[in-house]
Amino acid sequence: MSSFFIRCLTANGRQAFTPSLLPRSLVKHSGLFTPRSYLINRTMATGGDDTDKPPKHENRLAKEMSPYLLQHAHNPVDWYPWGQEAFDKAKAENKLIFLSVGYSTCHWCHVMERESFENIETGKIMNKHFISIKVDREERPDVDKMYMTFIQATQGGGGWPMSVWLTPDLKPVVGGTYFPPKDHFGRPGFPTILSRIAKMWEEKRDQLNSQGTMIIDALMQNTAVKKTGQSIPGKESQDKCYSQLEQSYDEQYGGFGQAPKFPQPVNFNFLFQLYASEASSDRGMKCMDMALHTLKMMARGGIHDHISQGFHRYSTDRFWHVPHFEKMLYDQGQLAVTYAIAYQISKDELYADITRDILTYVSRDLSDKNGGFYSAEDADSFPNETAEQRKEGSFCVWTEKDIRRLLSDNVAGSDSVKLSDVFVKHYGISQSGNVSFEHDPHGELQNQNVLIIRGEIEDTSSVCKLDVATTKEALAKCRNILYTERQKRPKPHLDSKMITSWNGLMISGFAKAGQALDSEEYTQRAVRAANFVKKHMYDKASGCLLRSCYAGQSGDITQISVPINGFVDDYAYLIRALLDLYEACYDEAWLEWAAELQSKQDELFWDSEGAAYFTVPDGDSTILVRMKEDQDGAEPSANSVSAMNLLRLANYLDNKNWLDKAEALLTVFGERLRKIPIALPEMVCALMYQQSTPKQIIIRGDRDAEDTKQLLECVHSFYIPNKVLILADGNAESFLYKTLKVLPTLEMLENKATAYVCENYACQLPVNTVAELERLLANP
């Protein structure tokens, strides 16, 4: 990032639209002392040190399973995990709590650990004056969300590590993000800040307690999302969302806004859905062009790992060139869906290839042998086996000398052109490195190259005097050689924690790819992951989901002593995944489980008075503010996803209760959808679905018959965002046959698989050939 504080980003990596949530008096004097932002003009940075020496210290985190917490298990800080033991100790000793929130692949978390939490003298100050709690934000998004809202309200932005001081009853009084280890240019370092806050607590305890109560009251009042009496927004929301995206669109390099650039799959979902609703209009074509061009530029850029596949987190520049190198599962899952849809719409093999590229990476590097998906790979790694300090991007970058040495063979059929000549030209390799000082101010990528494709394959062919086919073969050989070489390097840290919501996103990725690319392999990988979640992250007795599980050292799946219950995003993302999975494999068990989970989500999270879903269930006294997520970011809001889930389920199962819930949810967010729909593009998609007439496409045929498969394949060759696809196989005892009265009335024509295209279950004349079905689907 250009600064550690990330002023322009919210907690989930998106531009902030919410104004300051607290009254000015609290913003100005939050906790009587608000640390100033330390703006560090830097794009890359150095990670933490490792050592082979036995640890001198061990704290309670050594008993945890979270990779992030385990990273801090040998700090000289007396860390506690979030829990009653820490809360009781803070009350018994009447000490402030120091809450540090981060995640295992967080670059600046590594920096602050190395500089402060590994420092013995700093640890002594922390242990003397505070009860220190460490939280993995990916395990406990509820804790992260509550206190990040405080940070954003008082500081104007937020990021990780998040540092918050709490009263013994968990009310925030002081907060910030990263703090440097020493006083510098008149700004206090972390030890000074610790000492000042400890003194403040000693001298002005009552005032701080009162301040904490006022802050919580203000947060509760200003984050409430309630019914307003307004109606569901009309088409003005999609019009304004389009206008806001179009105004910020980068015509040359794609994406929206300037640097840093995030993939933001929710934007693509909106653009594709708006295109589908008006494909023949100029605006519809502009939607398609903006999305496809951006996806193409991302695929060519350094944000895309051309050697080991998959996508990095975001680009630090306008050109998609120099990324923040961590790889997150939630990005891979959403982008797999996006590229699969891009292929459905365009039929351009580029997008199919990138879909396969993402799924290759996830299958190889983020997959547990038991079927689940790991969370992330770190940006930092050791440059070589003897290095004592990790650096960001070390695993991924190359010197020109490396390239010349490794790719020294001639291109097949050529006596004068070497593989390195082709590769250097195509991927923009420079002897002095291709990363500018602006994006590497501390020289950590000096003489290094981040691969980027700036020209066309024909340009490379022409310069190297090769035909296009030979050039492609040479580049593929180069990538294979470099992949093999890269595996010899020290690898980045792998966060092997498995999160239900992110597994849901990835199941959707494989299921949608299975549909669009007609790949049984991808569909079965989605099935395997869904079975994994049901076995390891679901309590059948209670019907509740768990948040996470963990890869044990022996390869088994383990759980913490008190498992964390699922949050609303775990339910929303998994329900969507199960609906996508049903449309890929037609096993009604997944559809039935989705309906059961939706009922459980309604029970646990639905606001019966104000409508919409809270992020956490009722009853947890440690979560002082029960919020509703109202912004789509790096991950879509659970309310946005739930709105679409409710609409899809209502149409699948002819359930008016879920239709009413969806409309109530859209009404609650009506003002936001009217004023700043760009904050909720995924919810605008649900709004567009609600305003359309969904197509029920029912294929009546034998499940394994070839003509049935052909009709289903035909359906998946079209992008139809408002469809409901059902396979009616004649089983009168099945879940869908018992639920939908129309199914037993549908027959096969001429004993062939037959397609019924319906609206509100009023069907057009049935057809039993692919050509006739194509005609029906091509004319919405």
CSV table of N, CA and C in Angstrom, one decimal, residues 222-342:
chain,number,residue,atom,x,y,z
A,222,ASN,N,-25.8,5.0,15.2
A,222,ASN,CA,-25.4,5.5,13.9
A,222,ASN,C,-25.2,4.3,12.9
A,223,THR,N,-25.1,3.1,13.4
A,223,THR,CA,-24.9,2.0,12.5
A,223,THR,C,-26.3,1.2,12.3
A,224,ALA,N,-27.3,1.6,12.9
A,224,ALA,CA,-28.6,0.9,12.8
A,224,ALA,C,-29.2,1.0,11.4
A,225,VAL,N,-29.6,-0.1,10.9
A,225,VAL,CA,-30.3,-0.1,9.6
A,225,VAL,C,-31.7,-0.6,9.8
A,226,LYS,N,-32.7,0.3,9.6
A,226,LYS,CA,-34.1,0.1,10.0
A,226,LYS,C,-35.0,0.4,8.8
A,227,LYS,N,-36.2,-0.1,9.0
A,227,LYS,CA,-37.3,0.2,8.0
A,227,LYS,C,-37.5,1.7,8.0
A,228,THR,N,-37.8,2.2,6.8
A,228,THR,CA,-38.0,3.7,6.7
A,228,THR,C,-39.4,4.0,6.2
A,229,GLY,N,-40.1,3.0,5.8
A,229,GLY,CA,-41.4,3.3,5.2
A,229,GLY,C,-41.4,3.6,3.7
A,230,GLN,N,-40.2,3.6,3.1
A,230,GLN,CA,-40.1,3.8,1.7
A,230,GLN,C,-40.4,2.5,1.0
A,231,SER,N,-40.6,2.6,-0.3
A,231,SER,CA,-40.8,1.4,-1.2
A,231,SER,C,-39.5,0.9,-1.7
A,232,ILE,N,-39.6,-0.2,-2.4
A,232,ILE,CA,-38.4,-0.8,-3.0
A,232,ILE,C,-38.0,0.2,-4.2
A,233,PRO,N,-36.7,0.4,-4.3
A,233,PRO,CA,-36.3,1.3,-5.4
A,233,PRO,C,-36.6,0.8,-6.7
A,234,GLY,N,-36.7,1.7,-7.7
A,234,GLY,CA,-37.0,1.3,-9.0
A,234,GLY,C,-35.7,1.2,-9.8
A,235,LYS,N,-35.8,1.4,-11.1
A,235,LYS,CA,-34.6,1.3,-12.0
A,235,LYS,C,-33.6,2.4,-11.8
A,236,GLU,N,-34.0,3.4,-11.0
A,236,GLU,CA,-33.0,4.5,-10.8
A,236,GLU,C,-31.7,4.0,-10.1
A,237,SER,N,-31.8,2.9,-9.3
A,237,SER,CA,-30.7,2.4,-8.7
A,237,SER,C,-29.7,1.8,-9.7
A,238,GLN,N,-30.2,1.0,-10.6
A,238,GLN,CA,-29.2,0.4,-11.6
A,238,GLN,C,-28.7,1.5,-12.5
A,239,ASP,N,-29.5,2.5,-12.8
A,239,ASP,CA,-29.0,3.6,-13.7
A,239,ASP,C,-27.9,4.4,-13.0
A,240,LYS,N,-28.1,4.7,-11.7
A,240,LYS,CA,-27.1,5.4,-11.0
A,240,LYS,C,-25.8,4.6,-10.7
A,241,CYS,N,-26.0,3.3,-10.5
A,241,CYS,CA,-24.8,2.4,-10.3
A,241,CYS,C,-24.0,2.4,-11.5
A,242,TYR,N,-24.7,2.2,-12.7
A,242,TYR,CA,-24.0,2.2,-13.9
A,242,TYR,C,-23.2,3.6,-14.1
A,243,SER,N,-23.9,4.7,-13.9
A,243,SER,CA,-23.3,6.0,-14.1
A,243,SER,C,-22.1,6.2,-13.2
A,244,GLN,N,-22.2,5.7,-11.9
A,244,GLN,CA,-21.0,5.9,-11.0
A,244,GLN,C,-19.8,5.0,-11.5
A,245,LEU,N,-20.1,3.8,-12.0
A,245,LEU,CA,-19.0,3.0,-12.5
A,245,LEU,C,-18.4,3.6,-13.8
A,246,GLU,N,-19.3,4.0,-14.7
A,246,GLU,CA,-18.9,4.5,-16.0
A,246,GLU,C,-18.0,5.7,-15.8
A,247,GLN,N,-18.3,6.6,-14.8
A,247,GLN,CA,-17.6,7.8,-14.6
A,247,GLN,C,-16.2,7.5,-14.1
A,248,SER,N,-16.0,6.4,-13.4
A,248,SER,CA,-14.7,6.1,-12.8
A,248,SER,C,-13.9,5.1,-13.6
A,249,TYR,N,-14.4,4.7,-14.7
A,249,TYR,CA,-13.8,3.7,-15.6
A,249,TYR,C,-12.5,4.2,-16.2
A,250,ASP,N,-11.5,3.3,-16.2
A,250,ASP,CA,-10.2,3.6,-16.8
A,250,ASP,C,-10.3,3.0,-18.2
A,251,GLU,N,-10.5,3.9,-19.2
A,251,GLU,CA,-10.7,3.4,-20.6
A,251,GLU,C,-9.4,2.6,-21.1
A,252,GLN,N,-8.3,3.1,-20.7
A,252,GLN,CA,-7.1,2.5,-21.3
A,252,GLN,C,-6.7,1.2,-20.6
A,253,TYR,N,-6.7,1.1,-19.3
A,253,TYR,CA,-6.2,-0.1,-18.6
A,253,TYR,C,-7.3,-0.9,-17.9
A,254,GLY,N,-8.5,-0.4,-18.0
A,254,GLY,CA,-9.6,-1.1,-17.3
A,254,GLY,C,-9.6,-0.8,-15.8
A,255,GLY,N,-10.6,-1.3,-15.2
A,255,GLY,CA,-10.8,-1.1,-13.7
A,255,GLY,C,-11.5,0.3,-13.5
A,256,PHE,N,-11.6,0.5,-12.2
A,256,PHE,CA,-12.4,1.7,-11.8
A,256,PHE,C,-11.6,2.5,-10.8
A,257,GLY,N,-11.4,3.8,-11.1
A,257,GLY,CA,-10.6,4.6,-10.3
A,257,GLY,C,-9.1,4.5,-10.6
A,258,GLN,N,-8.3,5.1,-9.8
A,258,GLN,CA,-6.9,5.1,-10.0
A,258,GLN,C,-6.3,4.1,-9.0
A,259,ALA,N,-5.0,4.2,-8.8
A,259,ALA,CA,-4.3,3.2,-7.9
A,259,ALA,C,-4.6,3.5,-6.5
A,260,PRO,N,-4.7,2.4,-5.6
A,260,PRO,CA,-4.5,1.0,-6.0
A,260,PRO,C,-5.8,0.5,-6.6
A,261,LYS,N,-5.7,-0.5,-7.4
A,261,LYS,CA,-6.8,-1.1,-8.1
A,261,LYS,C,-7.1,-2.5,-7.6
A,262,PHE,N,-8.4,-2.7,-7.2
A,262,PHE,CA,-8.8,-4.0,-6.7
A,262,PHE,C,-9.7,-4.7,-7.8
A,263,PRO,N,-9.7,-6.0,-7.8
A,263,PRO,CA,-10.5,-6.7,-8.8
A,263,PRO,C,-12.0,-6.4,-8.7
A,264,GLN,N,-12.5,-6.4,-7.5
A,264,GLN,CA,-13.9,-6.0,-7.2
A,264,GLN,C,-14.9,-6.8,-8.1
A,265,PRO,N,-15.0,-8.1,-7.9
A,265,PRO,CA,-15.9,-9.0,-8.7
A,265,PRO,C,-17.4,-8.5,-8.6
A,266,VAL,N,-17.8,-7.9,-7.5
A,266,VAL,CA,-19.2,-7.4,-7.4
A,266,VAL,C,-19.5,-6.5,-8.6
A,267,ASN,N,-18.5,-5.7,-9.0
A,267,ASN,CA,-18.8,-4.7,-10.1
A,267,ASN,C,-19.0,-5.5,-11.4
A,268,PHE,N,-18.2,-6.5,-11.6
A,268,PHE,CA,-18.4,-7.3,-12.9
A,268,PHE,C,-19.8,-8.0,-12.8
A,269,ASN,N,-20.2,-8.5,-11.7
A,269,ASN,CA,-21.5,-9.1,-11.6
A,269,ASN,C,-22.6,-8.2,-12.0
A,270,PHE,N,-22.5,-6.9,-11.5
A,270,PHE,CA,-23.5,-5.9,-11.9
A,270,PHE,C,-23.5,-5.6,-13.4
A,271,LEU,N,-22.3,-5.4,-13.9
A,271,LEU,CA,-22.2,-5.0,-15.3
A,271,LEU,C,-22.7,-6.1,-16.2
A,272,PHE,N,-22.3,-7.4,-15.9
A,272,PHE,CA,-22.8,-8.5,-16.7
A,272,PHE,C,-24.3,-8.6,-16.7
A,273,GLN,N,-24.9,-8.4,-15.5
A,273,GLN,CA,-26.3,-8.6,-15.3
A,273,GLN,C,-27.1,-7.5,-16.0
A,274,LEU,N,-26.5,-6.2,-16.0
A,274,LEU,CA,-27.2,-5.1,-16.7
A,274,LEU,C,-27.0,-5.4,-18.2
A,275,TYR,N,-25.9,-5.9,-18.6
A,275,TYR,CA,-25.7,-6.2,-20.1
A,275,TYR,C,-26.8,-7.2,-20.5
A,276,ALA,N,-27.0,-8.3,-19.7
A,276,ALA,CA,-28.0,-9.3,-20.1
A,276,ALA,C,-29.4,-8.8,-20.2
A,277,SER,N,-29.7,-7.7,-19.4
A,277,SER,CA,-31.0,-7.2,-19.4
A,277,SER,C,-31.3,-6.3,-20.6
A,278,GLU,N,-30.2,-5.8,-21.2
A,278,GLU,CA,-30.4,-4.9,-22.4
A,278,GLU,C,-29.2,-5.0,-23.3
A,279,ALA,N,-29.0,-6.2,-23.8
A,279,ALA,CA,-27.8,-6.6,-24.6
A,279,ALA,C,-27.7,-5.8,-25.9
A,280,SER,N,-28.8,-5.4,-26.4
A,280,SER,CA,-28.8,-4.7,-27.7
A,280,SER,C,-28.6,-3.2,-27.6
A,281,SER,N,-28.6,-2.7,-26.4
A,281,SER,CA,-28.5,-1.2,-26.3
A,281,SER,C,-27.1,-0.8,-26.2
A,282,ASP,N,-26.8,0.5,-26.4
A,282,ASP,CA,-25.5,1.0,-26.3
A,282,ASP,C,-24.9,0.9,-24.9
A,283,ARG,N,-25.8,1.1,-23.9
A,283,ARG,CA,-25.4,1.0,-22.5
A,283,ARG,C,-25.0,-0.5,-22.2
A,284,GLY,N,-25.9,-1.4,-22.7
A,284,GLY,CA,-25.6,-2.8,-22.5
A,284,GLY,C,-24.2,-3.2,-23.1
A,285,MET,N,-23.9,-2.8,-24.3
A,285,MET,CA,-22.6,-3.1,-24.9
A,285,MET,C,-21.5,-2.4,-24.1
A,286,LYS,N,-21.7,-1.2,-23.6
A,286,LYS,CA,-20.7,-0.6,-22.8
A,286,LYS,C,-20.4,-1.3,-21.5
A,287,CYS,N,-21.4,-1.9,-20.9
A,287,CYS,CA,-21.3,-2.7,-19.7
A,287,CYS,C,-20.4,-3.9,-20.0
A,288,MET,N,-20.7,-4.6,-21.1
A,288,MET,CA,-19.9,-5.7,-21.5
A,288,MET,C,-18.4,-5.4,-21.8
A,289,ASP,N,-18.3,-4.3,-22.5
A,289,ASP,CA,-16.9,-3.8,-22.9
A,289,ASP,C,-16.1,-3.5,-21.7
A,290,MET,N,-16.7,-2.7,-20.7
A,290,MET,CA,-15.9,-2.4,-19.5
A,290,MET,C,-15.5,-3.6,-18.7
A,291,ALA,N,-16.4,-4.5,-18.6
A,291,ALA,CA,-16.1,-5.7,-17.8
A,291,ALA,C,-15.0,-6.6,-18.5
A,292,LEU,N,-15.2,-6.9,-19.8
A,292,LEU,CA,-14.3,-7.7,-20.5
A,292,LEU,C,-12.9,-7.1,-20.7
A,293,HIS,N,-12.9,-5.8,-20.9
A,293,HIS,CA,-11.6,-5.2,-21.1
A,293,HIS,C,-10.8,-5.2,-19.8
A,294,THR,N,-11.5,-4.9,-18.7
A,294,THR,CA,-10.8,-4.9,-17.4
A,294,THR,C,-10.3,-6.4,-17.1
A,295,LEU,N,-11.1,-7.4,-17.3
A,295,LEU,CA,-10.7,-8.7,-17.1
A,295,LEU,C,-9.5,-9.1,-17.9
A,296,LYS,N,-9.5,-8.6,-19.1
A,296,LYS,CA,-8.4,-8.9,-20.0
A,296,LYS,C,-7.1,-8.3,-19.5
A,297,MET,N,-7.2,-7.0,-19.1
A,297,MET,CA,-6.0,-6.3,-18.6
A,297,MET,C,-5.5,-6.9,-17.3
A,298,MET,N,-6.4,-7.3,-16.5
A,298,MET,CA,-6.0,-8.0,-15.2
A,298,MET,C,-5.3,-9.3,-15.6
A,299,ALA,N,-5.8,-10.0,-16.5
A,299,ALA,CA,-5.1,-11.3,-16.9
A,299,ALA,C,-3.7,-11.1,-17.5
A,300,ARG,N,-3.5,-9.9,-18.1
A,300,ARG,CA,-2.2,-9.7,-18.7
A,300,ARG,C,-1.2,-9.1,-17.7
A,301,GLY,N,-1.8,-8.5,-16.6
A,301,GLY,CA,-1.0,-7.8,-15.7
A,301,GLY,C,-0.2,-8.6,-14.7
A,302,GLY,N,0.5,-8.0,-13.8
A,302,GLY,CA,1.3,-8.7,-12.8
A,302,GLY,C,0.4,-9.1,-11.6
A,303,ILE,N,-0.8,-8.6,-11.5
A,303,ILE,CA,-1.7,-9.1,-10.5
A,303,ILE,C,-2.1,-10.5,-10.8
A,304,HIS,N,-1.9,-11.0,-12.0
A,304,HIS,CA,-2.1,-12.4,-12.4
A,304,HIS,C,-0.8,-13.1,-12.3
A,305,ASP,N,-0.7,-14.2,-11.6
A,305,ASP,CA,0.5,-14.9,-11.5
A,305,ASP,C,0.7,-15.8,-12.8
A,306,HIS,N,1.5,-15.3,-13.7
A,306,HIS,CA,1.7,-16.0,-15.0
A,306,HIS,C,2.4,-17.4,-14.9
A,307,ILE,N,3.1,-17.6,-13.8
A,307,ILE,CA,3.9,-18.8,-13.6
A,307,ILE,C,3.1,-19.9,-12.8
A,308,SER,N,2.6,-19.5,-11.6
A,308,SER,CA,2.0,-20.4,-10.7
A,308,SER,C,0.4,-20.2,-10.7
A,309,GLN,N,-0.1,-19.4,-11.6
A,309,GLN,CA,-1.5,-19.2,-11.7
A,309,GLN,C,-2.2,-18.5,-10.5
A,310,GLY,N,-3.4,-18.2,-10.7
A,310,GLY,CA,-4.2,-17.5,-9.7
A,310,GLY,C,-3.9,-16.0,-9.7
A,311,PHE,N,-4.6,-15.3,-8.8
A,311,PHE,CA,-4.5,-13.8,-8.8
A,311,PHE,C,-4.1,-13.4,-7.4
A,312,HIS,N,-3.2,-12.3,-7.4
A,312,HIS,CA,-2.8,-11.7,-6.2
A,312,HIS,C,-3.9,-10.7,-5.8
A,313,ARG,N,-3.7,-10.1,-4.6
A,313,ARG,CA,-4.8,-9.4,-3.9
A,313,ARG,C,-5.2,-8.2,-4.7
A,314,TYR,N,-4.3,-7.3,-5.0
A,314,TYR,CA,-4.6,-6.1,-5.7
A,314,TYR,C,-3.4,-5.5,-6.4
A,315,SER,N,-3.6,-4.5,-7.2
A,315,SER,CA,-2.5,-3.8,-7.9
A,315,SER,C,-2.2,-2.5,-7.2
A,316,THR,N,-0.9,-2.2,-7.0
A,316,THR,CA,-0.5,-1.0,-6.4
A,316,THR,C,-0.5,0.2,-7.4
A,317,ASP,N,-0.6,-0.1,-8.7
A,317,ASP,CA,-0.6,0.9,-9.7
A,317,ASP,C,-1.8,0.8,-10.6
A,318,ARG,N,-1.9,1.7,-11.5
A,318,ARG,CA,-3.0,1.8,-12.4
A,318,ARG,C,-3.0,0.7,-13.5
A,319,PHE,N,-1.8,0.1,-13.7
A,319,PHE,CA,-1.6,-0.7,-14.9
A,319,PHE,C,-1.8,-2.2,-14.6
A,320,TRP,N,-2.2,-2.5,-13.4
A,320,TRP,CA,-2.4,-3.9,-12.9
A,320,TRP,C,-1.0,-4.6,-12.9
A,321,HIS,N,0.1,-3.9,-12.7
A,321,HIS,CA,1.4,-4.4,-12.9
A,321,HIS,C,2.0,-4.9,-11.6
A,322,VAL,N,2.3,-4.0,-10.6
A,322,VAL,CA,3.0,-4.4,-9.4
A,322,VAL,C,1.9,-4.7,-8.3
A,323,PRO,N,1.7,-6.0,-7.9
A,323,PRO,CA,0.7,-6.3,-7.0
A,323,PRO,C,1.1,-6.3,-5.6
A,324,HIS,N,0.1,-6.3,-4.7
A,324,HIS,CA,0.4,-6.8,-3.3
A,324,HIS,C,0.3,-8.3,-3.5
A,325,PHE,N,1.3,-9.1,-3.1
A,325,PHE,CA,1.5,-10.4,-3.7
A,325,PHE,C,0.7,-11.5,-2.9
A,326,GLU,N,0.0,-11.2,-1.8
A,326,GLU,CA,-0.7,-12.3,-1.2
A,326,GLU,C,-1.8,-12.8,-2.1
A,327,LYS,N,-2.2,-14.0,-1.9
A,327,LYS,CA,-3.3,-14.6,-2.7
A,327,LYS,C,-4.4,-15.1,-1.7
A,328,MET,N,-5.6,-14.7,-1.9
A,328,MET,CA,-6.7,-15.0,-1.0
A,328,MET,C,-7.7,-15.9,-1.7
A,329,LEU,N,-8.2,-16.9,-1.0
A,329,LEU,CA,-9.2,-17.8,-1.5
A,329,LEU,C,-10.4,-17.1,-2.0
A,330,TYR,N,-10.9,-16.0,-1.3
A,330,TYR,CA,-12.1,-15.4,-1.7
A,330,TYR,C,-12.0,-14.7,-3.0
A,331,ASP,N,-10.8,-14.2,-3.3
A,331,ASP,CA,-10.6,-13.7,-4.7
A,331,ASP,C,-10.6,-14.7,-5.8
A,332,GLN,N,-10.0,-15.9,-5.5
A,332,GLN,CA,-10.0,-16.9,-6.5
A,332,GLN,C,-11.4,-17.4,-6.8
A,333,GLY,N,-12.2,-17.6,-5.7
A,333,GLY,CA,-13.5,-18.1,-5.9
A,333,GLY,C,-14.4,-17.2,-6.7
A,334,GLN,N,-14.4,-15.9,-6.4
A,334,GLN,CA,-15.2,-14.9,-7.1
A,334,GLN,C,-14.7,-14.7,-8.5
A,335,LEU,N,-13.4,-14.6,-8.7
A,335,LEU,CA,-12.9,-14.4,-10.1
A,335,LEU,C,-13.1,-15.6,-11.0
A,336,ALA,N,-13.1,-16.8,-10.4
A,336,ALA,CA,-13.4,-18.0,-11.3
A,336,ALA,C,-14.9,-17.8,-11.8
A,337,VAL,N,-15.8,-17.4,-11.0
A,337,VAL,CA,-17.2,-17.2,-11.4
A,337,VAL,C,-17.2,-16.1,-12.5
A,338,THR,N,-16.5,-15.0,-12.3
A,338,THR,CA,-16.5,-13.9,-13.2
A,338,THR,C,-15.9,-14.2,-14.5
A,339,TYR,N,-14.8,-14.9,-14.6
A,339,TYR,CA,-14.2,-15.3,-15.8
A,339,TYR,C,-15.0,-16.4,-16.6
A,340,ALA,N,-15.7,-17.2,-15.8
A,340,ALA,CA,-16.6,-18.2,-16.4
A,340,ALA,C,-17.7,-17.5,-17.1
A,341,ILE,N,-18.3,-16.5,-16.4
A,341,ILE,CA,-19.4,-15.7,-17.1
A,341,ILE,C,-18.9,-15.0,-18.3
A,342,ALA,N,-17.7,-14.4,-18.2
A,342,ALA,CA,-17.1,-13.7,-19.3
A,342,ALA,C,-17.0,-14.6,-20.5
